[in-house]
C-alpha positions as a Python dict, from the first residue, in 0.01 Angstrom:
ca = {
    (1, 'A'): (0, 0, 0),
    (2, 'V'): (-96, -21, 372),
    (3, 'R'): (70, -341, 486),
    (4, 'H'): (444, -337, 564),
    (5, 'Q'): (628, -666, 568),
    (6, 'T'): (982, -806, 557),
    (7, 'E'): (1292, -602, 494),
    (8, 'I'): (1430, -514, 153),
    (9, 'R'): (1718, -346, 336),
    (10, 'P'): (1813, -401, 704),
    (11, 'G'): (1598, -194, 938),
    (12, 'E'): (1354, -88, 666),
    (13, 'E'): (1018, -260, 635),
    (14, 'P'): (852, -120, 320),
    (15, 'P'): (490, -135, 203),
    (16, 'V'): (420, -465, 31),
    (17, 'L'): (339, -272, -285),
    (18, 'D'): (702, -160, -307),
    (19, 'Y'): (804, -516, -394),
    (20, 'V'): (850, -543, -769),
    (21, 'T'): (700, -893, -763),
    (22, 'Q'): (376, -746, -629),
    (23, 'Q'): (381, -467, -884),
    (24, 'F'): (432, -720, -1163),
    (25, 'K'): (119, -902, -1049),
    (26, 'L'): (-106, -603, -988),
    (27, 'F'): (-18, -314, -1217),
    (28, 'P'): (-87, -504, -1542),
    (29, 'Q'): (-436, -577, -1406),
    (30, 'V'): (-497, -205, -1357),
    (31, 'A'): (-374, -134, -1710),
    (32, 'T'): (-598, -411, -1842),
    (33, 'A'): (-901, -250, -1679),
    (34, 'F'): (-840, 68, -1879),
    (35, 'A'): (-779, -127, -2200),
    (36, 'F'): (-1108, -312, -2159),
    (37, 'H'): (-1286, 13, -2075),
    (38, 'F'): (-1192, 159, -2412),
    (39, 'A'): (-1284, -167, -2587),
    (40, 'G'): (-1627, -148, -2423),
    (41, 'R'): (-1673, 209, -2540),
    (42, 'Y'): (-1584, 103, -2894),
    (43, 'M'): (-1838, -178, -2888),
    (44, 'L'): (-2115, 49, -2762),
    (45, 'D'): (-2043, 300, -3039),
    (46, 'T'): (-2030, 22, -3299),
    (47, 'Y'): (-2358, -125, -3172),
    (48, 'D'): (-2531, 212, -3210),
    (49, 'Q'): (-2393, 246, -3563),
    (50, 'V'): (-2510, -102, -3663),
    (51, 'Q'): (-2854, -44, -3515),
    (52, 'S'): (-2882, 274, -3720),
    (53, 'A'): (-2771, 87, -4032),
    (54, 'I'): (-3029, -187, -3970),
    (55, 'S'): (-3298, 78, -3947),
    (56, 'D'): (-3190, 192, -4293),
    (57, 'G'): (-3214, -163, -4425),
    (58, 'K'): (-2837, -226, -4434),
    (59, 'L'): (-2758, -564, -4281),
    (60, 'D'): (-2396, -616, -4390),
    (61, 'A'): (-2248, -497, -4060),
    (62, 'I'): (-2430, -754, -3848),
    (63, 'S'): (-2177, -1030, -3917),
    (64, 'E'): (-1889, -794, -3835),
    (65, 'L'): (-2052, -690, -3508),
    (66, 'H'): (-2106, -1053, -3409),
    (67, 'G'): (-1754, -1154, -3512),
    (68, 'I'): (-1595, -879, -3305),
    (69, 'S'): (-1823, -907, -3002),
    (70, 'A'): (-1803, -1288, -2979),
    (71, 'G'): (-1424, -1280, -2961),
    (72, 'L'): (-1406, -984, -2725),
    (73, 'K'): (-1666, -1133, -2492),
    (74, 'A'): (-1457, -1447, -2451),
    (75, 'F'): (-1122, -1267, -2433),
    (76, 'T'): (-1220, -1000, -2182),
    (77, 'T'): (-1409, -1229, -1946),
    (78, 'E'): (-1131, -1488, -1953),
    (79, 'R'): (-864, -1229, -1875),
    (80, 'S'): (-1064, -1047, -1608),
    (81, 'I'): (-1152, -1369, -1424),
    (82, 'A'): (-784, -1460, -1420),
    (83, 'G'): (-701, -1107, -1306),
    (84, 'I'): (-931, -1127, -1004),
    (85, 'E'): (-755, -1445, -893),
    (86, 'I'): (-414, -1282, -937),
    (87, 'C'): (-526, -996, -716),
    (88, 'R'): (-663, -1235, -453),
    (89, 'R'): (-336, -1424, -433),
    (90, 'A'): (-142, -1099, -411),
    (91, 'C'): (-326, -1031, -83),
    (92, 'G'): (-183, -1344, 78),
    (93, 'G'): (-390, -1508, 351),
    (94, 'H'): (-612, -1203, 388),
    (95, 'G'): (-715, -1244, 25),
    (96, 'Y'): (-854, -1587, 113),
    (97, 'S'): (-1066, -1437, 391),
    (98, 'N'): (-1422, -1339, 312),
    (99, 'A'): (-1339, -1002, 469),
    (100, 'S'): (-1135, -915, 160),
    (101, 'G'): (-1451, -888, -52),
    (102, 'I'): (-1269, -1056, -340),
    (103, 'Q'): (-1483, -1370, -311),
    (104, 'H'): (-1788, -1153, -373),
    (105, 'L'): (-1631, -1012, -691),
    (106, 'Y'): (-1505, -1351, -808),
    (107, 'G'): (-1835, -1527, -746),
    (108, 'H'): (-2020, -1254, -930),
    (109, 'W'): (-1790, -1250, -1233),
    (110, 'L'): (-1685, -1617, -1271),
    (111, 'P'): (-2010, -1719, -1448),
    (112, 'S'): (-1937, -1463, -1723),
    (113, 'A'): (-1718, -1726, -1889),
    (114, 'T'): (-2036, -1926, -1946),
    (115, 'Y'): (-2341, -1701, -1970),
    (116, 'E'): (-2413, -1513, -2293),
    (117, 'G'): (-2217, -1786, -2468),
    (118, 'E'): (-1957, -2030, -2331),
    (119, 'N'): (-1616, -1884, -2408),
    (120, 'T'): (-1477, -2161, -2628),
    (121, 'V'): (-1796, -2153, -2835),
    (122, 'M'): (-1760, -1774, -2864),
    (123, 'Y'): (-1397, -1805, -2973),
    (124, 'L'): (-1492, -2056, -3242),
    (125, 'Q'): (-1779, -1838, -3365),
    (126, 'A'): (-1536, -1549, -3395),
    (127, 'A'): (-1293, -1782, -3572),
    (128, 'R'): (-1546, -1856, -3848),
    (129, 'Y'): (-1577, -1485, -3913),
    (130, 'I'): (-1200, -1428, -3907),
    (131, 'I'): (-1121, -1721, -4138),
    (132, 'K'): (-1394, -1604, -4374),
    (133, 'C'): (-1230, -1260, -4385),
    (134, 'Y'): (-889, -1415, -4444),
    (135, 'N'): (-1022, -1618, -4736),
    (136, 'N'): (-1194, -1312, -4884),
    (137, 'L'): (-942, -1036, -4817),
    (138, 'N'): (-1082, -795, -5072),
    (139, 'E'): (-1419, -800, -4896),
    (140, 'A'): (-1284, -779, -4539),
    (141, 'P'): (-1411, -475, -4342),
    (142, 'A'): (-1185, -209, -4195),
    (143, 'T'): (-1140, -392, -3864),
    (144, 'M'): (-990, -688, -4052),
    (145, 'S'): (-803, -491, -4319),
    (146, 'Y'): (-469, -558, -4149),
    (147, 'L'): (-486, -911, -4290),
    (148, 'R'): (-419, -759, -4632),
    (149, 'N'): (-88, -611, -4517),
    (150, 'S'): (232, -791, -4605),
    (151, 'Q'): (408, -981, -4329),
    (152, 'Q'): (713, -789, -4208),
    (153, 'T'): (1032, -973, -4121),
    (154, 'T'): (1190, -745, -3861),
    (155, 'W'): (1067, -536, -3570),
    (156, 'N'): (1204, -184, -3559),
    (157, 'V'): (1311, -198, -3193),
    (158, 'K'): (1671, -124, -3099),
    (159, 'S'): (1634, 63, -2771),
    (160, 'L'): (1407, 110, -2471),
    (161, 'E'): (1281, 435, -2622),
    (162, 'D'): (1144, 246, -2922),
    (163, 'L'): (913, 58, -2686),
    (164, 'S'): (731, 382, -2607),
    (165, 'N'): (625, 421, -2969),
    (166, 'Y'): (256, 333, -3009),
    (167, 'D'): (288, 240, -3376),
    (168, 'V'): (584, 11, -3308),
    (169, 'L'): (388, -174, -3038),
    (170, 'I'): (73, -203, -3248),
    (171, 'T'): (278, -347, -3533),
    (172, 'A'): (407, -625, -3309),
    (173, 'F'): (57, -739, -3216),
    (174, 'E'): (-59, -705, -3576),
    (175, 'Q'): (224, -925, -3701),
    (176, 'R'): (156, -1188, -3436),
    (177, 'A'): (-218, -1201, -3515),
    (178, 'R'): (-168, -1211, -3890),
    (179, 'S'): (96, -1484, -3861),
    (180, 'K'): (-122, -1696, -3634),
    (181, 'I'): (-435, -1655, -3846),
    (182, 'G'): (-249, -1718, -4171),
    (183, 'T'): (-81, -2034, -4044),
    (184, 'T'): (-411, -2171, -3910),
    (185, 'A'): (-605, -2089, -4229),
    (186, 'K'): (-341, -2259, -4444),
    (187, 'R'): (-339, -2569, -4224),
    (188, 'L'): (-718, -2590, -4244),
    (189, 'K'): (-705, -2559, -4622),
    (190, 'E'): (-436, -2828, -4652),
    (191, 'L'): (-638, -3076, -4446),
    (192, 'V'): (-942, -3026, -4668),
    (193, 'M'): (-734, -3049, -4988),
    (194, 'N'): (-587, -3377, -4861),
    (195, 'G'): (-936, -3526, -4838),
    (196, 'M'): (-1049, -3456, -4484),
    (197, 'N'): (-1411, -3355, -4435),
    (198, 'R'): (-1426, -2980, -4366),
    (199, 'N'): (-1609, -3025, -4036),
    (200, 'D'): (-1347, -3274, -3921),
    (201, 'A'): (-1070, -3043, -4038),
    (202, 'W'): (-1226, -2756, -3844),
    (203, 'N'): (-1232, -2971, -3531),
    (204, 'T'): (-871, -3078, -3587),
    (205, 'V'): (-742, -2721, -3593),
    (206, 'G'): (-977, -2608, -3315),
    (207, 'I'): (-698, -2525, -3070),
    (208, 'D'): (-516, -2317, -3331),
    (209, 'L'): (-841, -2139, -3418),
    (210, 'V'): (-894, -2037, -3056),
    (211, 'Q'): (-534, -1914, -3029),
    (212, 'S'): (-576, -1719, -3353),
    (213, 'V'): (-884, -1540, -3220),
    (214, 'K'): (-705, -1457, -2895),
    (215, 'A'): (-417, -1306, -3094),
    (216, 'H'): (-663, -1106, -3305),
    (217, 'C'): (-856, -979, -3000),
    (218, 'H'): (-532, -880, -2829),
    (219, 'Y'): (-428, -682, -3136),
    (220, 'F'): (-773, -523, -3163),
    (221, 'I'): (-771, -414, -2797),
    (222, 'I'): (-415, -282, -2811),
    (223, 'K'): (-481, -81, -3125),
    (224, 'N'): (-810, 59, -2994),
    (225, 'Y'): (-656, 140, -2653),
    (226, 'L'): (-359, 330, -2792),
    (227, 'Q'): (-558, 511, -3060),
    (228, 'S'): (-825, 608, -2808),
    (229, 'L'): (-560, 763, -2583),
    (230, 'K'): (-432, 968, -2874),
    (231, 'D'): (-780, 1113, -2924),
    (232, 'L'): (-842, 1193, -2556),
    (233, 'K'): (-843, 1560, -2464),
    (234, 'I'): (-676, 1557, -2125),
    (235, 'S'): (-409, 1750, -1939),
    (236, 'A'): (-42, 1679, -2002),
    (237, 'S'): (7, 1541, -1651),
    (238, 'L'): (-289, 1303, -1679),
    (239, 'R'): (-178, 1196, -2026),
    (240, 'Q'): (159, 1100, -1884),
    (241, 'V'): (-7, 871, -1628),
    (242, 'M'): (-239, 716, -1886),
    (243, 'D'): (47, 674, -2130),
    (244, 'V'): (258, 475, -1884),
    (245, 'L'): (-34, 240, -1814),
    (246, 'A'): (-94, 183, -2185),
    (247, 'L'): (273, 115, -2247),
    (248, 'L'): (273, -137, -1964),
    (249, 'Y'): (-31, -314, -2107),
    (250, 'A'): (135, -347, -2447),
    (251, 'N'): (482, -447, -2329),
    (252, 'Y'): (344, -687, -2068),
    (253, 'G'): (130, -848, -2338),
    (254, 'I'): (439, -915, -2547),
    (255, 'D'): (627, -1064, -2254),
    (256, 'E'): (330, -1274, -2142),
    (257, 'N'): (291, -1421, -2491),
    (258, 'S'): (659, -1418, -2581),
    (259, 'G'): (645, -1768, -2726),
    (260, 'E'): (402, -1669, -3000),
    (261, 'F'): (590, -1348, -3080),
    (262, 'L'): (917, -1539, -3111),
    (263, 'E'): (745, -1816, -3308),
    (264, 'S'): (628, -1565, -3567),
    (265, 'G'): (992, -1472, -3625),
    (266, 'F'): (913, -1104, -3596),
    (267, 'I'): (1073, -1049, -3254),
    (268, 'N'): (1411, -1183, -3145),
    (269, 'G'): (1548, -1267, -2802),
    (270, 'E'): (1746, -944, -2767),
    (271, 'Q'): (1433, -738, -2831),
    (272, 'L'): (1239, -946, -2580),
    (273, 'N'): (1502, -863, -2318),
    (274, 'L'): (1445, -494, -2396),
    (275, 'V'): (1070, -545, -2344),
    (276, 'R'): (1134, -696, -2001),
    (277, 'A'): (1367, -413, -1905),
    (278, 'K'): (1103, -164, -2020),
    (279, 'I'): (841, -329, -1802),
    (280, 'L'): (1057, -279, -1492),
    (281, 'L'): (1092, 92, -1571),
    (282, 'L'): (717, 127, -1624),
    (283, 'L'): (637, -49, -1295),
    (284, 'K'): (856, 202, -1113),
    (285, 'E'): (679, 494, -1279),
    (286, 'I'): (331, 359, -1204),
    (287, 'R'): (413, 294, -836),
    (288, 'V'): (418, 670, -767),
    (289, 'N'): (51, 709, -866),
    (290, 'A'): (-76, 355, -816),
    (291, 'V'): (-313, 427, -526),
    (292, 'A'): (-456, 738, -692),
    (293, 'I'): (-507, 549, -1019),
    (294, 'V'): (-709, 277, -846),
    (295, 'D'): (-906, 536, -646),
    (296, 'S'): (-1001, 702, -975),
    (297, 'F'): (-1243, 416, -1047),
    (298, 'D'): (-1440, 550, -748),
    (299, 'F'): (-1594, 222, -633),
    (300, 'N'): (-1750, 295, -295),
    (301, 'D'): (-1708, 87, 20),
    (302, 'H'): (-2067, -38, 4),
    (303, 'Y'): (-2004, -196, -335),
    (304, 'L'): (-1661, -340, -255),
    (305, 'R'): (-1761, -488, 82),
    (306, 'S'): (-1393, -516, 165),
    (307, 'A'): (-1194, -465, 483),
    (308, 'L'): (-880, -451, 268),
    (309, 'G'): (-1004, -213, 1),
    (310, 'A'): (-1195, 42, 211),
    (311, 'Y'): (-1128, 402, 124),
    (312, 'D'): (-995, 504, 468),
    (313, 'G'): (-720, 239, 453),
    (314, 'N'): (-792, 138, 815),
    (315, 'V'): (-735, -227, 732),
    (316, 'Y'): (-650, -389, 1063),
    (317, 'N'): (-925, -229, 1272),
    (318, 'R'): (-1174, -331, 1006),
    (319, 'L'): (-1044, -688, 1004),
    (320, 'Y'): (-1065, -700, 1385),
    (321, 'N'): (-1421, -565, 1392),
    (322, 'W'): (-1523, -803, 1113),
    (323, 'A'): (-1381, -1099, 1304),
    (324, 'K'): (-1578, -1000, 1617),
    (325, 'L'): (-1900, -1033, 1418),
    (326, 'S'): (-1841, -1404, 1362),
    (327, 'P'): (-2063, -1632, 1577),
    (328, 'L'): (-1749, -1822, 1678),
    (329, 'N'): (-1618, -1508, 1847),
    (330, 'K'): (-1932, -1410, 2036),
    (331, 'T'): (-1786, -1556, 2355),
    (332, 'E'): (-1434, -1597, 2481),
}
């Protein structure tokens, strides 16, 4: 937002953030932060409920809590680590400098893919819970009840306006997850029925199991995000800003995983083109409030330790003063 570079039109050097390519990198990361925030709130509420149930001697919810949390732990840490790197690259050479503060964030967060359970192990633990639910649909809890729904054949999207409908977007992610889980469960069953040891069969479909859990977690987060926004009591103007971010998160998720959505047969190429056109419109809307949205997280300068992300926006003086502190620059 501070740096100006190159000319979109002759004689006009715009802020780097005005480039759609930059917006396409950065704005989905901002939307993701909000989506994960609401997922975290859900998990804290669920944890409190399960703890209360355990105190009453009811232990049934423990497996559900573990199944959900294992998948979300892996999914959110994987995506946020990747997001930090996207943001670093978006800063160009300055992002590589220690003055950006991004190395501090990356170094702090990178181990999260390993501690509290290595992510692939977490995905596979969640997969055991999900496959168990799929094989026992009548006993599946509310969070997995969508597996009982019938697979739809067409997506009710014919215009850009349809892609602002929360229910329409949730349905897309539901169909993708159910298709992926169903296909994987059937393949696992076929391998066992054809004589393969179940442990070997599980290992054989391991990649599909991980992809199934990712699809399920994505659906879970999308549904929770959009439903949480519906329940928020906020002003109309703030709701409009939050709504655009949520719509970007959902539409970007479809575009980013377009192969799986097309593979399920639920979305066609024409609808995918509408999704991509919708994303461009949403990026333009978010640009107006982008700086204010990021400032709303209220991370102070002491925590960020960044010459690029300081609140006063005085980037180049900060970079110059930081460079003077280097031992190599103590003398001329």
